Amino acid sequence: MDEDEISYSSDEDEVHEVEQQEASPHEKVGRVGENERRWVICSKTFVVIVLLASAGVVGYLTHWFMSSEETENFETQYKFDAEDVLGISKTHAARLVNTMMSTSILVTSFSNFGGDSFPNLTIPDWEAFASQALFVTGGLSMAYSPTVTEDNRVGFETYAVENRGWIAESFEFRGEDYEPVTISEYIYRKTSRNNIPEAPPGPYSPLWMLSPPPKDYSVILFNLFNQPTYKRLARFCSFTKETAISEVINTETLLGSSAPQGEDPQSIMMTPIFKHLENQTIVGYLTMVIPWVIFFDDILSDKDSVLDCVLRSSCGESFTYRVQGGMDPVYRGEGDLHQTNYNRLRRSSDFLGYQGNLVGVTGLEDHCQYTIDLYPTSQMEDSYTTNRPIIFTVIVLGIFFFASTVFALYDIFVMRRQRVVQDTALRAMSIVTSLFPGNVADQLARDKLEQDRKATETKKMARRRKQAMNSNFFGDQDHSNDPYADDEEDDDDILIESKPIADLFPSATVLFADIAGFTAWSSIREPSQVFILLENIYRAFDKIAVQRRIFKVETIGDCYVAVCGLPEPNKEHAVAMAKFSRDCMEKMDSLVHRLEAKLGPDTGDLSMRFGLHSGPVTAGVLRGDRARFQLFGDTVNTAARMESTGMRDRIHISQETADLIIAAGKSHWVVPREDVVVAKGKGEMRTFWLLPREDVAPSTKASSETMEEFGHVEVSMDPEPMVQAVTAVKSDKIQRMIDWNCDILLQLLRLIGAKRQASRRASISGSAMDTELDELEREISTGGLPVDEIVECIELPSFDSAAYEKDPRFVEIGEAVEAQLHSFVTIVASMYRDTPFHNFEHASHVSMSTVKLLSRIVAPTQPMQESEDGVAGEELHDHTYGITSDPLTQFAVVLSALIHDADHRGVPNFILAKEEERLAQVYRNKSIAEQNSIDVAWEVLMEAQYHDLRRAIYTTAEELRRFRQLVVNTVMATDIFDKDLAMLRKSRWEKAFGVEDDYSPEATNRKATVVMEHLIQASDVSHTMQHWHVYTKWNERLYREMYAAYLAGRTDKDPTDGWYEGEIKFFDGWVIPLAKKLKECGVFGVSSDEYLNYAEKNRAEWVVRGEDVLENFKAKAAAKSKVMKRIEYGDHVGVGNGMKRVAFAKDEPAPEQAQSMLSSIASIDALPEKGNGQARDLLQ
């Protein structure tokens, strides 16, 4: 690794270390008050958290208390309802038992007083008697079954057959029809096949009497003891002598088809019948089929009271009923079906069954005993649940929110005021820290505080003096003895007595850097573009300055001033400044090339001129209204002279700076300048060049300029695929021009797409419309001459407010369209011939002027960027004759500027008519070059490969016609020498602007047509209305083109003769009147004044210097025409002299024209890989 590589590596380490340790002034300012801001944010966050927590707690408690109150009301009502259900259901059960016991006693009484003896007993009026009992209890059926022994069985069977008339009497009592009564003649039992007599020895319990009377008479005399449940109940009654109730059973097993029907659970209640009231000998049984629902009927009255009643038996059965006030109980099903979330609210009670002890009694251990469990339901709870908790919670939170909002608004107002104060202070501090070194800024702040303190004390002392001397003995004011009275009245003569902030720094290096070519470049740009360039460059330089510990003093226009070695001493200040200038030059080179696609042609040609000088410097702050950190002394003046006498892309250093760099061991960094510099006020000076880093690629500007000369080839317009011509355009500079033109046209395509989408029209129409467009395109391509298509006024679309609804930045054009646009512009660039003036660079220059003027077509009081709404947009539309609201018009004008000189042969039309007779005949000797440019460009655009691009430009036949008219009228307007066209334009101008108060659509369209023609005409000769350097650059190229035609024998007259006078006439007869017409159009804003001022200044300058400039033109053109050179650069070979050039690829045979040139070359020069000035020298 050599010394330079080690040095460069150490540079990178140093920069990295500085980046870690140092912060820019803005970053330092950004940290001011950061701790205070964090504390405020933390405290506010804490307050917000407390407020939110408080609101949550209060809201929760409010909701909880209100919900608890509702829950308490619900549970209280449930308890009352549960007590009612338990009590009333027990009452129903007791009434049922009492009714059964009373009926049993009545049956016993009938036997004792009627003379009949058991079992031969028929209860008189049985149906009336039993129906009443069923009605009172809610039972479904009632039966009487006597106990029959084997001894009295035959007698009972005979008695039953003889006394079966009770059945008919029952039907007659109920008013029902019945069949003749026939019953079994014996007590029987059921088998799977039939009924058979019951086998002895008995006893038997035959079913004798039944209410309601049975439809099936066969049930009479069925021995009920065959049913296990019945037999168990009978055994229970025999033991307890009390009423018994069975488990839930299917009553059809007892009563057959005469059993009551229903889905509700049913049980049998049995009561014993005694022979005598005092003798408890059981002689029979009364049984009643009871549904369990009767116990819960008609209990609750409030319809909101809804309970689940679960009946549980000791036999393992359970059933659930839903009891609701005002409605019949509903059987829900078998099992415990209550909602388990209410288990805690269960209310339970014993219900039915023998309460005594049956343990040890054989056959009675499984006797069923019943309990009732009550539970509330969600339906009941919902009836007690309201929105009151939520409403009250919302009210409480609303109050909280209102109070918090008031507090927040107050805090916002306070913080806004505080932010304004703080931002103002920070901006002031930022400005101070950016203008002054850190220690100087701190000293300024301390001085300011001290001045404020002294001013406050002075005011207090003045008030006390006034109070002490307020009056004399008579009360009159007396200032005669006040020695400060005069001073208070006039302080203009007070001297600044505080110590100034200044110091002498014995050793420092000052840098002046200036942008070469900036003045001419900025003259053809928008102000915003100028500031984009300066801001990007200076910001990049500022970052490098922070990394290299360089102090930026100020910027004056395009001049950048910096110093190293103060206010913080640096022994290596010269080396540090050398590194800084190298970094800045490299950064400048990369920035301008990147910005060229955004800022337009020639941006990549900008470069820096650096001047460095070392020595003592006086530095300090000049206090006042606009205090600034300033440098003074001879070192500063000398550094400025180094810059002004330097060269572009070179770092010019003085003897003193070079000595310091050499002393630091960097002697290989500097080389002496060959010539002696004569600096103003210094005389002759020996100076040096600071070489660029060897491990960094050299600047490509010179090579770009070289390739600019060889970057074009003559392109044949034969109907071959134009894609092959794309490879002919290889110059980096030309490629950047292509990219810039594509970017401009792409922006306009997005505007077209935005308007199309906002107007709700598809970007590409259907197949029918596409076919129509294809036919119209073929019709235009095969139609007449462009000159015949010129119209007096082009009809522009009316205002459409919807066009402002869509943001063009979010419009997708599509990759295919972008690729086709780039290909088309590339082919257009290749179509420009290798002429000094009428080339693609000049077309791009015209396009840039066109874009600038289009951007200025606005109302003087209504900037374009403020016209995004419909109202402002309509006003702008009317003022600018519809140009600004139609992006298709703008696209056509810019495209016309790009193609207006395509395939230009480098001679005027009258010469071209002689050289190209066939072409002249085709175009009838009128505007030959212009018509040819339209045709060749239009032919390329109509190729199949650009179908998507065309559909992005226009989608309807009307748009295609307008686009064609715009292109034809605009390009043809550049022929300013055709008399017929001139007369037409003059007549159109008089009609458009010679008649006042004509606001008809036709008049508006005519004005728009005139404005567009004058716009392209002004852009075509815009170099004459721009900076002197721009004017002389293109004027020289035009001269070279004419001179080359003269040398080639294409013209008879040397352009030098009369060139000086011709330029003056051209200014007077065309340029200045055209600039005045731009102003008379009234739509170009300040650009019309700008163009007119430059035109008049250039004319005046040409009058004074034109003859000398012309001699220089001629000398350079003559020198270039003599020497033929061959230059190799990369993969290409360039052959030619200053007037004519041909470029071709190394791996291809030389064209015929190049071979003739090569034969005349006396020496062959190869372009080295490094040394960025040699390629340019070979051509110049």
PDB file of N, CA, C and O in Angstrom, residues 172-208:
ATOM      1  N   GLU A 172    -124.609 -39.712  30.618  1.00  0.00           N
ATOM      2  CA  GLU A 172    -125.771 -38.848  30.535  1.00  0.00           C
ATOM      3  C   GLU A 172    -125.555 -37.577  31.333  1.00  0.00           C
ATOM      4  O   GLU A 172    -125.962 -36.484  30.915  1.00  0.00           O
ATOM      5  N   PHE A 173    -124.855 -37.676  32.472  1.00  0.00           N
ATOM      6  CA  PHE A 173    -124.566 -36.480  33.268  1.00  0.00           C
ATOM      7  C   PHE A 173    -123.646 -35.513  32.496  1.00  0.00           C
ATOM      8  O   PHE A 173    -123.816 -34.303  32.536  1.00  0.00           O
ATOM      9  N   ARG A 174    -122.767 -36.072  31.776  1.00  0.00           N
ATOM     10  CA  ARG A 174    -121.813 -35.241  31.025  1.00  0.00           C
ATOM     11  C   ARG A 174    -122.380 -34.824  29.670  1.00  0.00           C
ATOM     12  O   ARG A 174    -121.788 -34.017  28.980  1.00  0.00           O
ATOM     13  N   GLY A 175    -123.563 -35.421  29.295  1.00  0.00           N
ATOM     14  CA  GLY A 175    -124.184 -35.080  28.028  1.00  0.00           C
ATOM     15  C   GLY A 175    -123.452 -35.637  26.848  1.00  0.00           C
ATOM     16  O   GLY A 175    -123.446 -35.017  25.781  1.00  0.00           O
ATOM     17  N   GLU A 176    -122.869 -36.786  27.008  1.00  0.00           N
ATOM     18  CA  GLU A 176    -122.104 -37.394  25.950  1.00  0.00           C
ATOM     19  C   GLU A 176    -122.794 -38.661  25.467  1.00  0.00           C
ATOM     20  O   GLU A 176    -123.469 -39.357  26.236  1.00  0.00           O
ATOM     21  N   ASP A 177    -122.588 -38.981  24.218  1.00  0.00           N
ATOM     22  CA  ASP A 177    -123.114 -40.223  23.659  1.00  0.00           C
ATOM     23  C   ASP A 177    -122.254 -41.384  24.104  1.00  0.00           C
ATOM     24  O   ASP A 177    -121.050 -41.222  24.360  1.00  0.00           O
ATOM     25  N   TYR A 178    -122.876 -42.599  24.153  1.00  0.00           N
ATOM     26  CA  TYR A 178    -122.127 -43.764  24.583  1.00  0.00           C
ATOM     27  C   TYR A 178    -122.693 -44.985  23.902  1.00  0.00           C
ATOM     28  O   TYR A 178    -123.826 -45.014  23.441  1.00  0.00           O
ATOM     29  N   GLU A 179    -121.884 -45.982  23.836  1.00  0.00           N
ATOM     30  CA  GLU A 179    -122.275 -47.273  23.290  1.00  0.00           C
ATOM     31  C   GLU A 179    -122.945 -48.097  24.397  1.00  0.00           C
ATOM     32  O   GLU A 179    -122.760 -47.822  25.580  1.00  0.00           O
ATOM     33  N   PRO A 180    -123.716 -49.120  24.010  1.00  0.00           N
ATOM     34  CA  PRO A 180    -124.288 -50.007  25.048  1.00  0.00           C
ATOM     35  C   PRO A 180    -123.175 -50.565  25.924  1.00  0.00           C
ATOM     36  O   PRO A 180    -122.114 -50.954  25.453  1.00  0.00           O
ATOM     37  N   VAL A 181    -123.471 -50.570  27.211  1.00  0.00           N
ATOM     38  CA  VAL A 181    -122.451 -50.911  28.195  1.00  0.00           C
ATOM     39  C   VAL A 181    -122.349 -52.420  28.339  1.00  0.00           C
ATOM     40  O   VAL A 181    -123.332 -53.086  28.651  1.00  0.00           O
ATOM     41  N   THR A 182    -121.168 -52.919  28.102  1.00  0.00           N
ATOM     42  CA  THR A 182    -120.839 -54.323  28.388  1.00  0.00           C
ATOM     43  C   THR A 182    -119.487 -54.328  29.065  1.00  0.00           C
ATOM     44  O   THR A 182    -118.544 -53.710  28.581  1.00  0.00           O
ATOM     45  N   ILE A 183    -119.410 -55.019  30.183  1.00  0.00           N
ATOM     46  CA  ILE A 183    -118.154 -55.054  30.924  1.00  0.00           C
ATOM     47  C   ILE A 183    -117.734 -56.494  31.109  1.00  0.00           C
ATOM     48  O   ILE A 183    -118.474 -57.436  30.812  1.00  0.00           O
ATOM     49  N   SER A 184    -116.543 -56.662  31.619  1.00  0.00           N
ATOM     50  CA  SER A 184    -116.038 -58.001  31.898  1.00  0.00           C
ATOM     51  C   SER A 184    -116.866 -58.647  33.001  1.00  0.00           C
ATOM     52  O   SER A 184    -117.294 -57.969  33.947  1.00  0.00           O
ATOM     53  N   GLU A 185    -117.071 -59.939  32.888  1.00  0.00           N
ATOM     54  CA  GLU A 185    -117.876 -60.644  33.874  1.00  0.00           C
ATOM     55  C   GLU A 185    -117.026 -61.156  35.016  1.00  0.00           C
ATOM     56  O   GLU A 185    -117.535 -61.772  35.955  1.00  0.00           O
ATOM     57  N   TYR A 186    -115.738 -60.844  35.018  1.00  0.00           N
ATOM     58  CA  TYR A 186    -114.876 -61.346  36.077  1.00  0.00           C
ATOM     59  C   TYR A 186    -113.702 -60.397  36.248  1.00  0.00           C
ATOM     60  O   TYR A 186    -113.385 -59.593  35.356  1.00  0.00           O
ATOM     61  N   ILE A 187    -113.120 -60.479  37.385  1.00  0.00           N
ATOM     62  CA  ILE A 187    -111.908 -59.701  37.662  1.00  0.00           C
ATOM     63  C   ILE A 187    -110.783 -60.346  36.850  1.00  0.00           C
ATOM     64  O   ILE A 187    -110.571 -61.553  36.921  1.00  0.00           O
ATOM     65  N   TYR A 188    -110.067 -59.515  36.089  1.00  0.00           N
ATOM     66  CA  TYR A 188    -109.113 -60.103  35.168  1.00  0.00           C
ATOM     67  C   TYR A 188    -107.747 -59.435  35.301  1.00  0.00           C
ATOM     68  O   TYR A 188    -107.571 -58.406  35.924  1.00  0.00           O
ATOM     69  N   ARG A 189    -106.864 -60.068  34.616  1.00  0.00           N
ATOM     70  CA  ARG A 189    -105.521 -59.539  34.474  1.00  0.00           C
ATOM     71  C   ARG A 189    -105.160 -59.521  32.997  1.00  0.00           C
ATOM     72  O   ARG A 189    -105.746 -60.253  32.210  1.00  0.00           O
ATOM     73  N   LYS A 190    -104.197 -58.719  32.612  1.00  0.00           N
ATOM     74  CA  LYS A 190    -103.809 -58.581  31.212  1.00  0.00           C
ATOM     75  C   LYS A 190    -102.592 -59.439  30.926  1.00  0.00           C
ATOM     76  O   LYS A 190    -101.659 -59.504  31.719  1.00  0.00           O
ATOM     77  N   THR A 191    -102.690 -60.089  29.773  1.00  0.00           N
ATOM     78  CA  THR A 191    -101.525 -60.805  29.267  1.00  0.00           C
ATOM     79  C   THR A 191    -101.156 -60.200  27.917  1.00  0.00           C
ATOM     80  O   THR A 191    -101.810 -59.285  27.423  1.00  0.00           O
ATOM     81  N   SER A 192    -100.138 -60.754  27.317  1.00  0.00           N
ATOM     82  CA  SER A 192     -99.702 -60.220  26.035  1.00  0.00           C
ATOM     83  C   SER A 192    -100.723 -60.473  24.933  1.00  0.00           C
ATOM     84  O   SER A 192    -100.713 -59.804  23.914  1.00  0.00           O
ATOM     85  N   ARG A 193    -101.611 -61.491  25.150  1.00  0.00           N
ATOM     86  CA  ARG A 193    -102.558 -61.840  24.106  1.00  0.00           C
ATOM     87  C   ARG A 193    -103.972 -61.362  24.410  1.00  0.00           C
ATOM     88  O   ARG A 193    -104.639 -60.827  23.555  1.00  0.00           O
ATOM     89  N   ASN A 194    -104.417 -61.552  25.645  1.00  0.00           N
ATOM     90  CA  ASN A 194    -105.804 -61.209  25.991  1.00  0.00           C
ATOM     91  C   ASN A 194    -105.920 -61.025  27.486  1.00  0.00           C
ATOM     92  O   ASN A 194    -104.933 -61.098  28.223  1.00  0.00           O
ATOM     93  N   ASN A 195    -107.186 -60.841  27.909  1.00  0.00           N
ATOM     94  CA  ASN A 195    -107.482 -60.681  29.327  1.00  0.00           C
ATOM     95  C   ASN A 195    -107.947 -62.032  29.859  1.00  0.00           C
ATOM     96  O   ASN A 195    -108.827 -62.690  29.280  1.00  0.00           O
ATOM     97  N   ILE A 196    -107.430 -62.441  30.997  1.00  0.00           N
ATOM     98  CA  ILE A 196    -107.809 -63.729  31.601  1.00  0.00           C
ATOM     99  C   ILE A 196    -108.234 -63.480  33.027  1.00  0.00           C
ATOM    100  O   ILE A 196    -107.822 -62.485  33.641  1.00  0.00           O
ATOM    101  N   PRO A 197    -109.106 -64.338  33.571  1.00  0.00           N
ATOM    102  CA  PRO A 197    -109.542 -64.174  34.970  1.00  0.00           C
ATOM    103  C   PRO A 197    -108.350 -64.200  35.905  1.00  0.00           C
ATOM    104  O   PRO A 197    -107.380 -64.919  35.690  1.00  0.00           O
ATOM    105  N   GLU A 198    -108.458 -63.347  36.928  1.00  0.00           N
ATOM    106  CA  GLU A 198    -107.372 -63.254  37.896  1.00  0.00           C
ATOM    107  C   GLU A 198    -107.350 -64.551  38.703  1.00  0.00           C
ATOM    108  O   GLU A 198    -108.388 -65.050  39.130  1.00  0.00           O
ATOM    109  N   ALA A 199    -106.202 -65.050  38.892  1.00  0.00           N
ATOM    110  CA  ALA A 199    -106.052 -66.308  39.628  1.00  0.00           C
ATOM    111  C   ALA A 199    -106.122 -66.053  41.132  1.00  0.00           C
ATOM    112  O   ALA A 199    -105.751 -64.980  41.614  1.00  0.00           O
ATOM    113  N   PRO A 200    -106.680 -66.980  41.882  1.00  0.00           N
ATOM    114  CA  PRO A 200    -106.707 -66.848  43.345  1.00  0.00           C
ATOM    115  C   PRO A 200    -105.271 -66.878  43.871  1.00  0.00           C
ATOM    116  O   PRO A 200    -104.354 -67.251  43.137  1.00  0.00           O
ATOM    117  N   PRO A 201    -104.997 -66.497  45.133  1.00  0.00           N
ATOM    118  CA  PRO A 201    -106.013 -66.426  46.189  1.00  0.00           C
ATOM    119  C   PRO A 201    -106.521 -65.024  46.471  1.00  0.00           C
ATOM    120  O   PRO A 201    -107.344 -64.825  47.352  1.00  0.00           O
ATOM    121  N   GLY A 202    -106.026 -63.916  45.723  1.00  0.00           N
ATOM    122  CA  GLY A 202    -106.439 -62.559  46.050  1.00  0.00           C
ATOM    123  C   GLY A 202    -105.541 -61.976  47.147  1.00  0.00           C
ATOM    124  O   GLY A 202    -104.527 -62.586  47.518  1.00  0.00           O
ATOM    125  N   PRO A 203    -105.834 -60.893  47.786  1.00  0.00           N
ATOM    126  CA  PRO A 203    -106.980 -60.034  47.454  1.00  0.00           C
ATOM    127  C   PRO A 203    -106.777 -59.335  46.101  1.00  0.00           C
ATOM    128  O   PRO A 203    -105.712 -59.324  45.545  1.00  0.00           O
ATOM    129  N   TYR A 204    -107.922 -58.686  45.668  1.00  0.00           N
ATOM    130  CA  TYR A 204    -107.930 -57.998  44.391  1.00  0.00           C
ATOM    131  C   TYR A 204    -108.389 -56.563  44.579  1.00  0.00           C
ATOM    132  O   TYR A 204    -109.084 -56.266  45.544  1.00  0.00           O
ATOM    133  N   SER A 205    -107.938 -55.710  43.653  1.00  0.00           N
ATOM    134  CA  SER A 205    -108.403 -54.308  43.676  1.00  0.00           C
ATOM    135  C   SER A 205    -108.886 -53.951  42.276  1.00  0.00           C
ATOM    136  O   SER A 205    -108.202 -53.294  41.498  1.00  0.00           O
ATOM    137  N   PRO A 206    -110.114 -54.458  41.904  1.00  0.00           N
ATOM    138  CA  PRO A 206    -110.614 -54.189  40.562  1.00  0.00           C
ATOM    139  C   PRO A 206    -111.054 -52.739  40.403  1.00  0.00           C
ATOM    140  O   PRO A 206    -111.556 -52.127  41.353  1.00  0.00           O
ATOM    141  N   LEU A 207    -110.784 -52.190  39.210  1.00  0.00           N
ATOM    142  CA  LEU A 207    -111.239 -50.840  38.892  1.00  0.00           C
ATOM    143  C   LEU A 207    -112.750 -50.906  38.683  1.00  0.00           C
ATOM    144  O   LEU A 207    -113.242 -51.580  37.779  1.00  0.00           O
ATOM    145  N   TRP A 208    -113.474 -50.179  39.527  1.00  0.00           N
ATOM    146  CA  TRP A 208    -114.923 -50.288  39.484  1.00  0.00           C
ATOM    147  C   TRP A 208    -115.551 -49.018  38.921  1.00  0.00           C
ATOM    148  O   TRP A 208    -116.283 -49.059  37.954  1.00  0.00           O
TER     149      TRP A 208
END
